[in-house]
Coordinates of C-alpha atoms (C1' of nucleotides) in Angstrom, one line a residue:
Chain G
M13 CA -5.1 19.9 13.8
N14 CA -4.7 17.9 17.0
T15 CA -8.3 17.7 17.8
P16 CA -9.7 14.9 20.0
N17 CA -8.9 11.8 18.0
N18 CA -11.2 9.4 16.5
L19 CA -8.6 7.2 15.0
H20 CA -9.7 3.6 14.4
I21 CA -7.3 0.8 13.4
Y22 CA -8.2 -2.5 11.9
N23 CA -6.8 -5.2 14.1
T24 CA -5.9 -8.5 12.4
L25 CA -6.3 -10.3 15.7
T26 CA -10.0 -9.3 16.1
R27 CA -10.7 -8.7 12.4
T28 CA -12.5 -5.4 13.3
K29 CA -11.7 -1.8 13.4
E30 CA -11.0 -0.7 17.0
P31 CA -10.6 2.8 18.5
F32 CA -6.9 3.5 18.9
E33 CA -6.0 3.8 22.5
P34 CA -2.3 3.5 23.0
I35 CA -0.6 2.5 26.3
D36 CA 1.1 5.9 26.4
P37 CA 0.0 8.6 23.9
D38 CA 3.4 10.2 24.2
N39 CA 5.2 7.0 23.4
V40 CA 3.3 4.9 20.9
R41 CA 5.2 1.6 20.6
L42 CA 5.5 0.6 17.0
Y43 CA 7.4 -2.4 15.8
V44 CA 7.6 -3.3 12.1
C45 CA 9.1 -6.4 10.7
G46 CA 11.9 -5.4 8.4
V47 CA 13.6 -7.4 5.8
T48 CA 16.0 -10.4 5.6
V49 CA 19.1 -8.9 4.2
Y50 CA 20.2 -11.4 1.7
D51 CA 19.4 -9.5 -1.5
S52 CA 18.3 -6.1 -2.7
S53 CA 14.7 -4.9 -2.0
H54 CA 11.8 -5.0 -4.4
I55 CA 8.5 -3.0 -4.7
G56 CA 6.8 -5.3 -2.2
H57 CA 9.3 -4.5 0.5
A58 CA 8.9 -0.8 -0.4
M59 CA 5.2 -1.1 -0.1
S60 CA 5.4 -2.3 3.4
A61 CA 7.9 0.4 4.3
L62 CA 5.7 3.1 2.7
V63 CA 2.6 1.9 4.4
F64 CA 4.1 2.0 7.9
D65 CA 5.8 5.3 7.1
M66 CA 2.4 6.7 6.4
V67 CA 1.0 5.2 9.6
R68 CA 3.9 6.6 11.6
R69 CA 3.6 10.1 10.1
Y70 CA -0.1 10.2 10.6
L71 CA 0.2 9.2 14.3
G72 CA 2.8 12.0 14.7
H73 CA 0.4 14.4 12.9
R74 CA -2.3 13.5 15.3
G75 CA -0.1 14.4 18.2
Y76 CA 1.3 11.1 19.3
G77 CA 4.9 10.5 20.1
V78 CA 6.1 7.4 18.4
T79 CA 9.0 5.0 19.0
H80 CA 9.5 3.0 15.8
V81 CA 11.6 -0.2 15.9
L82 CA 12.5 -1.8 12.6
N83 CA 14.5 -4.9 12.7
F84 CA 17.0 -6.5 10.2
T85 CA 17.1 -10.3 10.0
D86 CA 20.7 -10.9 9.5
V87 CA 20.9 -14.5 10.5
D88 CA 19.3 -16.7 7.9
D89 CA 19.9 -19.6 5.5
K90 CA 19.8 -17.5 2.4
I91 CA 22.4 -15.1 3.8
I92 CA 24.6 -18.1 4.6
D93 CA 24.1 -19.5 1.1
R94 CA 24.9 -16.3 -0.5
A95 CA 28.1 -15.8 1.6
H96 CA 29.3 -19.3 0.6
R97 CA 28.6 -18.6 -3.1
E98 CA 30.4 -15.4 -3.1
G99 CA 33.1 -16.6 -0.8
V100 CA 32.8 -13.8 1.6
P101 CA 31.9 -13.5 5.3
W102 CA 28.2 -13.4 6.0
Q103 CA 28.6 -10.0 7.6
S104 CA 29.7 -8.4 4.3
I105 CA 26.5 -9.7 2.7
T106 CA 24.2 -8.3 5.4
Q107 CA 26.1 -5.0 5.6
R108 CA 25.8 -4.5 1.8
Y109 CA 22.0 -5.0 1.8
I110 CA 21.4 -3.1 5.0
D111 CA 23.3 -0.1 3.5
G112 CA 21.3 -0.5 0.3
Y113 CA 18.0 -0.7 2.1
L114 CA 18.6 2.4 4.2
A115 CA 19.7 4.4 1.1
E116 CA 16.6 3.3 -0.8
M117 CA 14.3 4.2 2.1
D118 CA 15.9 7.6 2.2
A119 CA 15.3 8.1 -1.5
L120 CA 11.7 7.1 -0.8
N121 CA 11.4 9.8 1.9
V122 CA 10.7 7.1 4.5
M123 CA 11.4 8.4 8.0
P124 CA 14.3 6.6 9.7
A125 CA 13.2 4.3 12.5
T126 CA 14.1 5.1 16.1
V127 CA 16.1 1.9 16.4
Y128 CA 17.3 -0.7 13.9
P129 CA 18.1 -3.8 15.9
H130 CA 19.9 -6.7 14.2
A131 CA 19.2 -10.3 15.2
S132 CA 22.9 -11.1 15.4
Q133 CA 23.4 -8.4 18.0
E134 CA 20.6 -9.5 20.3
I135 CA 21.8 -13.1 21.0
D136 CA 22.0 -12.6 24.8
E137 CA 18.4 -11.5 25.0
I138 CA 17.3 -14.3 22.7
I139 CA 19.1 -17.0 24.8
G140 CA 17.6 -15.5 27.9
M141 CA 14.1 -15.9 26.5
V142 CA 14.7 -19.4 25.4
E143 CA 16.1 -20.4 28.7
R144 CA 13.0 -19.1 30.5
L145 CA 10.7 -20.8 28.1
I146 CA 12.5 -24.1 28.8
D147 CA 12.3 -23.6 32.5
E148 CA 8.5 -23.1 32.1
E149 CA 8.4 -26.3 30.1
I150 CA 6.9 -24.4 27.2
A151 CA 10.0 -25.2 25.2
Y152 CA 12.3 -28.2 25.1
E153 CA 15.8 -29.0 23.9
S154 CA 16.3 -31.8 21.3
A155 CA 19.7 -32.7 20.0
G156 CA 21.0 -29.1 20.3
D157 CA 17.9 -27.6 18.9
V158 CA 15.2 -25.9 21.0
Y159 CA 11.6 -26.1 20.0
F160 CA 8.4 -24.3 21.2
R161 CA 5.8 -26.7 22.4
V162 CA 2.7 -25.7 20.6
L163 CA 0.4 -27.9 22.6
A164 CA 1.5 -26.1 25.8
D165 CA 0.0 -22.9 24.5
E166 CA -3.8 -23.2 24.7
D167 CA -4.6 -20.3 22.5
Y168 CA -2.0 -21.0 19.8
G169 CA -3.4 -20.0 16.4
K170 CA -5.6 -17.1 17.5
L171 CA -4.1 -14.6 15.1
S172 CA -4.2 -16.7 12.0
R173 CA -7.3 -18.6 13.1
R174 CA -5.8 -22.0 12.7
R175 CA -6.3 -24.9 15.0
V176 CA -3.5 -27.2 15.8
E177 CA -5.7 -30.2 15.1
D178 CA -6.6 -29.0 11.6
Q179 CA -3.0 -28.6 10.7
Q180 CA -2.1 -32.0 11.9
A181 CA -4.5 -33.6 9.5
G182 CA -3.1 -32.0 6.3
G183 CA 0.5 -31.6 7.5
G184 CA 2.1 -34.7 6.3
E185 CA 2.9 -33.7 2.8
R186 CA 6.1 -31.9 3.4
V187 CA 9.1 -34.1 3.5
S188 CA 9.8 -35.2 7.0
S189 CA 13.3 -34.0 7.6
D190 CA 15.6 -34.7 10.4
E191 CA 14.2 -31.6 12.0
Q192 CA 10.7 -33.0 11.9
A193 CA 12.0 -36.1 13.7
R194 CA 13.4 -34.0 16.5
K195 CA 10.1 -32.3 17.2
Q196 CA 7.5 -33.7 19.6
H197 CA 4.7 -32.2 17.5
P198 CA 4.8 -31.3 13.8
M199 CA 3.7 -27.7 14.5
D200 CA 6.4 -27.1 17.0
F201 CA 8.9 -24.5 15.8
A202 CA 12.5 -23.8 16.4
L203 CA 13.6 -21.2 18.9
W204 CA 17.3 -22.2 18.6
K205 CA 19.1 -24.3 15.9
A206 CA 22.2 -26.3 16.6
A207 CA 25.2 -25.1 14.5
K208 CA 26.2 -26.7 11.3
P209 CA 29.8 -26.3 10.0
G210 CA 30.5 -23.0 8.3
E211 CA 27.5 -21.2 9.8
P212 CA 27.4 -18.2 12.0
Q213 CA 27.1 -19.6 15.5
W214 CA 27.1 -18.5 19.1
E215 CA 27.6 -20.2 22.4
S216 CA 24.5 -21.3 24.3
P217 CA 23.4 -23.6 27.1
W218 CA 22.5 -26.1 24.3
G219 CA 25.9 -25.9 22.5
M220 CA 26.9 -23.8 19.6
G221 CA 24.0 -22.6 17.5
R222 CA 21.9 -19.7 16.2
P223 CA 18.5 -18.3 16.9
G224 CA 15.4 -19.4 15.0
W225 CA 13.6 -16.8 13.0
H226 CA 10.6 -15.9 15.1
I227 CA 12.3 -15.5 18.4
E228 CA 14.4 -12.5 17.3
C229 CA 11.4 -10.3 16.8
S230 CA 10.0 -11.2 20.2
A231 CA 13.3 -10.5 21.9
M232 CA 13.9 -7.2 20.1
S233 CA 10.3 -6.0 20.6
M234 CA 10.5 -6.8 24.3
K235 CA 13.9 -5.2 24.7
Y236 CA 13.2 -1.9 23.0
L237 CA 9.5 -1.5 23.6
G238 CA 8.6 -3.6 26.6
P239 CA 6.4 -6.7 27.1
Q240 CA 3.4 -5.1 25.6
I241 CA 3.3 -2.8 22.6
D242 CA 0.8 -0.8 20.7
I243 CA 1.2 -1.7 17.0
H244 CA 3.1 -4.5 15.3
G245 CA 3.2 -4.3 11.6
G246 CA 4.3 -6.3 8.6
G247 CA 3.2 -7.9 5.4
S248 CA 0.1 -10.2 5.4
D249 CA 2.4 -13.1 4.5
L250 CA 3.9 -12.9 8.0
I251 CA 0.6 -13.6 9.8
F252 CA 1.4 -17.3 9.8
P253 CA 3.6 -18.6 11.0
H254 CA 5.8 -15.6 12.0
H255 CA 3.5 -13.4 13.9
E256 CA 1.5 -16.3 15.3
N257 CA 4.7 -17.7 16.8
E258 CA 5.8 -14.3 18.1
I259 CA 2.6 -14.1 20.0
A260 CA 3.0 -17.6 21.4
Q261 CA 6.6 -17.0 22.5
S262 CA 6.1 -13.5 23.9
E263 CA 3.0 -14.1 25.8
S264 CA 4.3 -17.3 27.2
F265 CA 7.5 -15.6 28.2
S266 CA 6.0 -12.5 29.8
G267 CA 2.7 -13.8 31.0
Q268 CA 1.2 -10.6 29.7
T269 CA -1.6 -10.5 27.2
P270 CA -1.9 -9.1 24.7
F271 CA 1.7 -8.9 23.5
V272 CA 0.4 -6.5 20.8
R273 CA -2.7 -4.4 21.0
Y274 CA -3.1 -3.7 17.2
W275 CA -1.8 -6.1 14.6
M276 CA -1.5 -4.4 11.2
H277 CA -0.8 -6.2 8.0
N278 CA -0.3 -4.7 4.6
G279 CA -1.5 -6.5 1.4
M280 CA 0.9 -8.0 -1.1
V281 CA 2.1 -6.4 -4.2
Q282 CA 1.2 -8.7 -7.1
V283 CA 2.2 -8.8 -10.7
S284 CA 0.8 -10.3 -13.8
N285 CA 3.0 -13.0 -15.4
D286 CA 3.4 -14.0 -19.0
Q287 CA 0.2 -16.1 -19.0
G288 CA -1.7 -13.1 -17.7
E289 CA -2.1 -14.7 -14.3
I290 CA -1.8 -12.6 -11.2
E291 CA 0.8 -13.7 -8.6
K292 CA 2.6 -12.3 -5.6
M293 CA 5.8 -10.4 -6.3
S294 CA 8.6 -12.3 -4.8
K295 CA 12.2 -13.2 -5.2
S296 CA 11.5 -16.9 -5.5
L297 CA 9.2 -16.4 -8.5
G298 CA 11.6 -14.1 -10.2
N299 CA 8.9 -11.6 -11.0
Y300 CA 10.1 -8.7 -8.8
F301 CA 10.9 -5.1 -9.7
A302 CA 13.8 -3.8 -7.6
V303 CA 13.5 -0.6 -5.8
D304 CA 16.7 0.8 -7.2
S305 CA 15.7 0.2 -10.8
F306 CA 12.3 1.8 -10.1
L307 CA 14.0 4.9 -8.7
A308 CA 16.2 5.1 -11.8
R309 CA 13.0 5.8 -13.7
Y310 CA 10.6 7.5 -11.3
S311 CA 10.6 9.6 -8.2
G312 CA 9.9 8.1 -4.8
D313 CA 6.7 10.1 -4.8
V314 CA 5.4 8.0 -7.7
L315 CA 5.8 4.8 -5.8
R316 CA 4.3 6.4 -2.7
L317 CA 1.2 7.5 -4.7
F318 CA 0.9 4.0 -6.3
V319 CA 0.9 2.5 -2.8
L320 CA -1.4 4.9 -1.1
S321 CA -3.9 4.8 -4.0
T322 CA -5.1 1.5 -2.6
L323 CA -6.2 0.6 0.9
Y324 CA -3.1 -0.7 2.7
R325 CA -4.7 -3.9 3.7
R326 CA -5.6 -4.9 0.1
P327 CA -3.4 -6.5 -2.4
T328 CA -2.4 -4.3 -5.3
T329 CA -1.2 -5.3 -8.8
F330 CA 1.9 -3.6 -10.1
S331 CA 1.9 -2.7 -13.8
E332 CA 3.3 -0.1 -16.2
K333 CA -0.2 1.4 -16.5
V334 CA -0.8 2.0 -12.8
I335 CA 2.7 3.4 -12.3
D336 CA 2.1 5.8 -15.2
D337 CA -1.2 6.8 -13.5
A338 CA 0.7 7.5 -10.3
R339 CA 3.3 9.5 -12.2
K340 CA 0.6 11.7 -13.7
G341 CA -1.0 12.1 -10.3
V342 CA 2.2 13.3 -8.7
E343 CA 2.7 15.7 -11.6
R344 CA -0.8 17.0 -11.1
F345 CA -0.2 17.8 -7.5
L346 CA 3.0 19.6 -8.3
L347 CA 1.2 21.6 -10.9
A348 CA -1.5 22.5 -8.4
L349 CA 1.2 24.0 -6.2
R350 CA 2.4 26.3 -8.8
P351 CA 2.1 30.0 -7.9
A352 CA -0.8 32.1 -9.0
K353 CA -0.5 34.3 -12.0
A354 CA 1.8 37.3 -11.5
D355 CA -1.0 39.8 -11.9
A356 CA -3.6 37.8 -10.1
S357 CA -5.4 39.4 -7.2
E358 CA -8.9 38.2 -7.4
A359 CA -10.2 36.8 -4.1
D360 CA -12.1 33.6 -3.8
E361 CA -13.8 32.8 -0.5
A362 CA -15.2 29.6 -1.9
L363 CA -11.6 28.3 -2.3
L364 CA -11.1 28.7 1.5
E365 CA -14.3 26.9 2.2
L366 CA -13.3 24.0 0.0
A367 CA -9.9 23.8 1.6
A368 CA -11.5 23.6 5.0
S369 CA -13.9 20.9 3.8
V370 CA -11.0 18.9 2.2
D371 CA -9.0 19.2 5.4
E372 CA -11.9 17.8 7.3
R373 CA -12.6 14.9 4.9
F374 CA -8.9 14.1 4.8
H375 CA -8.8 13.6 8.5
S376 CA -11.9 11.6 8.8
A377 CA -10.7 9.3 6.0
M378 CA -7.4 8.9 7.6
D379 CA -9.0 8.3 11.0
D380 CA -10.9 5.5 9.5
D381 CA -8.1 3.0 9.4
F382 CA -5.9 5.1 7.2
N383 CA -8.2 5.3 4.2
T384 CA -5.6 6.9 1.9
P385 CA -7.6 6.5 -1.3
V386 CA -10.4 8.6 0.1
A387 CA -7.9 11.1 1.6
L388 CA -6.3 11.4 -1.8
A389 CA -9.6 11.9 -3.5
A390 CA -10.2 14.9 -1.3
L391 CA -6.8 16.3 -2.2
H392 CA -7.5 15.8 -5.9
E393 CA -10.6 18.0 -5.5
L394 CA -8.5 20.7 -3.9
A395 CA -5.9 20.4 -6.7
R396 CA -8.6 20.8 -9.3
A397 CA -10.1 23.8 -7.6
L398 CA -6.7 25.5 -7.3
N399 CA -5.9 25.0 -10.9
G400 CA -9.3 26.4 -11.9
A401 CA -8.8 29.4 -9.6
R402 CA -5.4 30.1 -11.0
D403 CA -6.9 30.0 -14.5
R404 CA -9.5 32.6 -13.4
G405 CA -6.8 34.9 -12.1
V406 CA -7.4 34.2 -8.4
G407 CA -4.5 35.0 -6.1
G408 CA -3.7 36.4 -2.8
T409 CA -4.2 35.1 0.7
E410 CA -7.1 32.7 0.0
F411 CA -5.2 31.1 -2.8
D412 CA -2.0 30.8 -0.8
A413 CA -3.9 29.4 2.2
A414 CA -5.5 26.7 0.1
Q415 CA -2.2 25.8 -1.4
T416 CA -0.7 25.5 2.0
T417 CA -3.5 23.1 3.0
L418 CA -2.8 20.9 0.0
Q419 CA 1.0 21.0 0.5
S420 CA 0.8 20.2 4.2
L421 CA -1.7 17.4 3.8
L422 CA 0.5 15.8 1.1
A423 CA 3.4 16.1 3.5
V424 CA 1.4 14.3 6.1
L425 CA 1.2 11.4 3.7
G426 CA 5.0 11.6 3.3
F427 CA 5.2 13.1 -0.2
A428 CA 8.6 14.8 -0.7
L429 CA 7.2 17.0 -3.5
D430 CA 10.5 17.5 -5.1
R431 CA 10.0 19.6 -8.2
P432 CA 11.6 18.6 -11.4
A433 CA 14.5 20.9 -12.5
T434 CA 13.3 24.1 -14.1
Q435 CA 14.8 27.4 -15.1
G436 CA 16.6 29.1 -12.2
S437 CA 17.4 25.7 -10.7
D438 CA 20.9 25.0 -9.9
S439 CA 20.3 21.2 -9.9
A440 CA 20.4 21.1 -13.7
E441 CA 23.8 21.8 -15.1
A442 CA 22.2 22.2 -18.5
A443 CA 20.0 25.1 -17.3
P444 CA 21.9 28.0 -18.9
F445 CA 22.0 26.2 -22.2
I446 CA 18.3 25.3 -22.1
D447 CA 17.5 28.9 -21.2
L448 CA 19.5 30.0 -24.2
L449 CA 17.7 27.7 -26.5
V450 CA 14.3 28.7 -25.1
A451 CA 15.2 32.4 -25.6
L452 CA 16.3 31.7 -29.2
R453 CA 13.0 29.9 -29.8
G454 CA 11.2 32.8 -28.3
Q455 CA 12.8 35.0 -31.0
L456 CA 11.7 32.6 -33.7
R457 CA 8.2 32.6 -32.4
A458 CA 8.2 36.4 -32.3
D459 CA 9.2 36.3 -36.0
K460 CA 6.5 33.7 -36.7
Q461 CA 9.0 31.1 -37.8
W462 CA 6.7 28.4 -36.5
A463 CA 8.3 25.4 -38.2
L464 CA 11.7 26.1 -36.8
A465 CA 10.3 26.9 -33.3
D466 CA 8.3 23.7 -33.3
Q467 CA 11.3 21.7 -34.4
L468 CA 13.3 23.1 -31.6
R469 CA 10.6 22.2 -29.1
D470 CA 10.3 18.6 -30.5
R471 CA 14.1 18.1 -30.4
L472 CA 14.3 19.3 -26.8
A473 CA 11.4 16.9 -26.0
E474 CA 13.4 14.1 -27.4
L475 CA 16.2 15.0 -25.0
G476 CA 13.7 15.0 -22.1
V477 CA 13.1 18.7 -21.8
T478 CA 9.4 19.7 -21.9
L479 CA 8.5 23.2 -23.0
E480 CA 5.2 24.9 -22.3
D481 CA 4.2 28.3 -23.8
G482 CA 2.1 30.3 -21.5
A483 CA 0.8 33.8 -21.4
E484 CA 3.8 34.9 -19.3
G485 CA 6.4 33.2 -21.4
T486 CA 7.8 29.8 -21.9
T487 CA 8.5 27.4 -19.0
W488 CA 10.5 24.2 -19.2
T489 CA 11.0 21.1 -17.1
I490 CA 13.5 18.3 -17.4
Chain L
rG19 C1' -7.9 -30.3 2.0
rG20 C1' -7.8 -26.2 6.1
rC21 C1' -7.8 -20.7 7.1
rG22 C1' -8.5 -15.8 5.0
rA23 C1' -9.4 -11.9 1.4
rC24 C1' -11.4 -10.2 -3.0
rG25 C1' -14.8 -9.8 -7.7
rU26 C1' -17.7 -2.0 -8.6
rA27 C1' -17.5 1.9 -15.5
rG28 C1' -12.0 0.5 -21.0
rC29 C1' -8.2 0.5 -16.7
rC30 C1' -7.0 1.8 -11.4
rA31 C1' -9.9 2.5 -7.0
rA32 C1' -13.4 4.2 -2.6
rG33 C1' -18.2 3.2 -0.7
rU34 C1' -20.6 -2.0 3.1
rG35 C1' -28.6 -0.9 4.2
rG36 C1' -31.4 4.6 1.5
rU37 C1' -31.0 5.1 -5.6
rA38 C1' -22.5 4.7 -6.9
rA39 C1' -16.0 9.4 -4.2
rG40 C1' -11.5 10.2 -6.8
rG41 C1' -7.8 9.2 -10.7
rC42 C1' -6.2 7.5 -15.7
rA43 C1' -7.8 6.7 -20.7
rC44 C1' -11.7 8.0 -24.6
rG45 C1' -15.0 11.7 -26.9
rG46 C1' -16.8 17.0 -27.1
rG47 C1' -15.7 22.1 -25.8
rU48 C1' -12.7 26.8 -23.8
rC49 C1' -7.7 28.6 -24.1
rU50 C1' -3.3 28.4 -27.7
rG51 C1' 0.1 30.3 -34.0
rC52 C1' 0.3 24.9 -33.3
rA53 C1' 1.2 21.9 -29.1
rA54 C1' 1.4 21.0 -23.9
rA55 C1' -0.8 22.1 -19.4
rA56 C1' -5.2 23.7 -17.2
rC57 C1' -10.5 24.2 -16.9
rC58 C1' -15.8 22.7 -18.3
rC59 C1' -19.1 18.7 -20.2
rU60 C1' -19.7 13.4 -21.1
rG61 C1' -19.7 7.2 -18.8
rA62 C1' -21.3 2.1 -14.4
rU63 C1' -26.9 -0.4 -11.0
rC64 C1' -22.0 -2.7 -8.6
rA65 C1' -19.6 -11.5 -11.1
rC66 C1' -24.1 -14.7 -11.3
rC67 C1' -28.6 -17.0 -8.8
rG68 C1' -32.0 -17.0 -4.7
rG69 C1' -33.5 -14.8 0.0
rU70 C1' -34.3 -11.0 4.1
rU71 C1' -36.1 -5.7 4.0
rC72 C1' -40.4 -0.3 2.6
rG73 C1' -35.5 -0.2 0.4
rA74 C1' -29.2 -3.9 -0.9
rA75 C1' -23.4 -2.9 -4.5
rU76 C1' -23.8 -2.9 0.9
rC77 C1' -27.1 -8.4 5.2
rC78 C1' -28.0 -14.1 4.6
rG79 C1' -27.4 -18.7 1.5
rG80 C1' -25.6 -20.8 -3.0
rU81 C1' -22.7 -20.8 -7.7
rC82 C1' -18.6 -19.2 -10.7
rG83 C1' -13.9 -16.7 -10.7
rU84 C1' -9.2 -14.5 -8.7
rC85 C1' -5.5 -14.0 -5.0
rG86 C1' -2.8 -14.9 -0.3
rC87 C1' -1.3 -18.1 3.8
rC88 C1' -0.7 -23.3 5.4
rU89 C1' 7.4 -24.0 3.5
rC90 C1' 11.6 -18.9 3.4
rC91 C1' 8.8 -14.4 2.4
rA92 C1' 7.1 -7.2 3.1

RNA sequence: GGCGACGUAGCCAAGUGGUAAGGCACGGGUCUGCAAAACCCUGAUCACCGGUUCGAAUCCGGUCGUCGCCUCCA
């Protein structure tokens, strides 16, 4: 499968698809902006995680070694607010949501990152960077704060395509706070913030304080992956100001350009509100669907299929309908992986040819900036062919090989393919009892007691157990 | 106001110069005691207007609409 690669990645910086040429193919440096741990995660956070999990898995599949860094922002106003409200140390807030996030990612079958740095544990590196930027006169201290001097960076704005002059014109609307007064230019942003009472704080050359938001990612990326990395990912809402500022800080600090070779941004999860308007899913709008409550109703694969059914760069709208579609899609793939009929033995060369074609189309779609919708379309074709072949009594090596292709390509996309509990499964404690009821119903059917048999099936359905009568007996899933 | 993205069948969603992938739903059919599942058949000229071209959903211009960023944000 590790043929010469033709992988192209859309780079937000250049707004074009570019051939992927990593610094070191054995060590692709991938940094993804994680979450600010002040509350539980929602579907939008999961989308980002699933997208970059897919990217990481595909890179691995194509033979690259990957070092994946995912940070936790654990120093932040909202964390501080929440700690005050609950009357607990801020560390207990961050630990709670870090633990929750990691557990949810595990349930979503997201591969663990190589390193999970925390902003609060990288203070020395951050201070070192800020000192250097001050020495270079790219940053300046002001009343215990330190700001990045935007005008000192001639190509500031290149990622988000904003010009400092344009921003000045319309920038007066926001209330001019004390912070604005301490800045030399309205676009300057904080590298370090002077401590306020009751906040987490660390010693620094500028007095007690804490890091600004953007600097942590520069420091952590630099520390764990070096001054230049291959891929930096995150949600499209991070393009400005977060990633723009990361570039400014990092390139000014290291003198090396580009800081990031490929900037990748996933689209936002949107949701329809009461008025039927579409809006971004977010905590502040109160329109979010938490990952844990999603997982209480559906498998992680359902969310993964929902996410991968759209190009990662495009926004996608979350709704009951699309989730139900994804649920059915996952079910369909699982059904396609069912074994051939017990007495099947008919060969089918065409199935092998199709599997080869699907494999080829899957890879060319994925090589084209991770076009998962097209890759999935190919897999759907294979699933349909497998089901048709099974119905016709096809079995044997061709059938098995085609199934292996489907299974392994789904695994490349990160699907866990956990089967629902069925007979013989030890995961369902009710299994022996369900088997008993199914056997009883079999007796009723043999006696043509259809009404009773159907009633039994209906009642089991109400309890969440689905029966299917086939030529080789009745199967059930829960 | 500035920057950016998008508008494809009932719904979701690819395609970005040569007469529209895939999925869901609907309808018809095969199978089944019935059902479910599966399989087969069935549907769009691509927001609108104008232009470029032998040829455009695909390029250019305009109009309308939707969304994101410009403030914390995946």
